[in-house]
PDB file of C-alpha atoms in Angstrom:
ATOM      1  CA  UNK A1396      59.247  -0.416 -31.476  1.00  0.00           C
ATOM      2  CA  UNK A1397      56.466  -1.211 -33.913  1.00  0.00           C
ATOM      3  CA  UNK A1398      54.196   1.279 -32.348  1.00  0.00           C
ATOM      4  CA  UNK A1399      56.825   3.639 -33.468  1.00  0.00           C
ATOM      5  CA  UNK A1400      57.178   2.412 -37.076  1.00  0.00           C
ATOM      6  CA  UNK A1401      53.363   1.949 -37.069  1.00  0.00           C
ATOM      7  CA  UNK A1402      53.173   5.473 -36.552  1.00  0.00           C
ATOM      8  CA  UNK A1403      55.829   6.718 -38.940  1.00  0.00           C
ATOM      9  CA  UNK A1404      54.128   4.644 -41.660  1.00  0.00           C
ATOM     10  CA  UNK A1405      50.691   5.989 -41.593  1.00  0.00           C
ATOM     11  CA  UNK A1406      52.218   9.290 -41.292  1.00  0.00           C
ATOM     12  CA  UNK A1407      54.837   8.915 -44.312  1.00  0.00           C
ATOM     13  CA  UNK A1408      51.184   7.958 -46.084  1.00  0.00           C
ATOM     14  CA  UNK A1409      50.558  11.866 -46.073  1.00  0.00           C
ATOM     15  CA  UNK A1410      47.783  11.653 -42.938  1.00  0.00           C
ATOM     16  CA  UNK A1411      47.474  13.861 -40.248  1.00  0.00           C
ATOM     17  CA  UNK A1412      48.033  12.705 -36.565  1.00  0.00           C
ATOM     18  CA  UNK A1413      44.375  12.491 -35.921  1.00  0.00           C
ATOM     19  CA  UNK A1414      44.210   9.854 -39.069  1.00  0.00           C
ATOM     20  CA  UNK A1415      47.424   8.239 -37.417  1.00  0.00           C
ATOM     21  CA  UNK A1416      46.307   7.809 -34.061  1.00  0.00           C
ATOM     22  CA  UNK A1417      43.626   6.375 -35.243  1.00  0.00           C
ATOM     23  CA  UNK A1418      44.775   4.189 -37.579  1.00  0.00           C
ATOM     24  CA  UNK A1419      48.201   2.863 -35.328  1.00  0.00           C
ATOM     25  CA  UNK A1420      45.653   2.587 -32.112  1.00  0.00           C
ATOM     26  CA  UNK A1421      47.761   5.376 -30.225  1.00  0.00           C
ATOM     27  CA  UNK A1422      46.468   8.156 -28.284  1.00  0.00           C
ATOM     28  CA  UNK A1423      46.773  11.685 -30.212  1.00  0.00           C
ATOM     29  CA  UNK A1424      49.590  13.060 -28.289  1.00  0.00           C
ATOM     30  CA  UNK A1425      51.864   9.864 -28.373  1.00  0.00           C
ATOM     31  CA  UNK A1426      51.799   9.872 -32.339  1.00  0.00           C
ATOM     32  CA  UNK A1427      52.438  13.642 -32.228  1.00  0.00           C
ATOM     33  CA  UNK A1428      55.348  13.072 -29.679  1.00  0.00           C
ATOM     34  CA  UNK A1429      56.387   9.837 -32.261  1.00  0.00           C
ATOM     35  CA  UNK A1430      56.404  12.344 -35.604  1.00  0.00           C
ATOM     36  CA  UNK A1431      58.263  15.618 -33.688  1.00  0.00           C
ATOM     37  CA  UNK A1432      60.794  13.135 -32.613  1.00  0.00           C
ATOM     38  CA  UNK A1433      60.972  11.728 -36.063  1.00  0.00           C
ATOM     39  CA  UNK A1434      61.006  15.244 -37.791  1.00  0.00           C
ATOM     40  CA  UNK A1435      63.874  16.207 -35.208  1.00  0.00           C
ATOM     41  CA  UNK A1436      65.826  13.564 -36.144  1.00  0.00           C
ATOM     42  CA  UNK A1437      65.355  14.994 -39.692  1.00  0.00           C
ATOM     43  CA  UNK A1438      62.463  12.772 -41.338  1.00  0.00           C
ATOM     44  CA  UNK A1439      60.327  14.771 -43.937  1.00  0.00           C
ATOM     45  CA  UNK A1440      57.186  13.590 -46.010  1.00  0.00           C
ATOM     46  CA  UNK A1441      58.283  15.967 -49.069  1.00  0.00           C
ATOM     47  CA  UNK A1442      61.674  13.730 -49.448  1.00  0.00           C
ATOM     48  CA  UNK A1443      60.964  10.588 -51.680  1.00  0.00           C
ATOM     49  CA  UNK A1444      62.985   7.385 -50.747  1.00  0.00           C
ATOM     50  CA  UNK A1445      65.278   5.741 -53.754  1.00  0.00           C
ATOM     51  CA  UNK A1446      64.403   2.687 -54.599  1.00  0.00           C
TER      52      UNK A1446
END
C-alpha cells in the first residue's frame, strides 16, 4: 500500500512516470499501471485539494 501512495505522490507532484519510477523505486510499467488505475478511479493532477 505505500508503494501505491508513493507513487500517487510523486505523480500528484506534476512528474512523469519515468520521474516516478524512479523516484518511488518501481519499475516503469507498475507506476503506469498505479496512475491509470488511479485516473480510472477518477484522480486528476489539474484538480487542487481544499485545504
Amino acid at each position: 500500500m505505500g508503494e501505491v501512495r508513493e507513487v500517487l505522490r510523486v505523480w500528484l507532484s506534476e512528474a512523469g512516470v519515468r520521474r516516478v519510477a524512479e523516484r518511488a523505486g518501481v519499475d516503469r510499467k507498475t507506476a503506469r499501471r498505479y496512475v491509470e488505475a488511479a485516473q480510472a478511479a477518477g484522480l486528476a493532477r489539474d484538480v487542487v485539494p481544499v485545504s
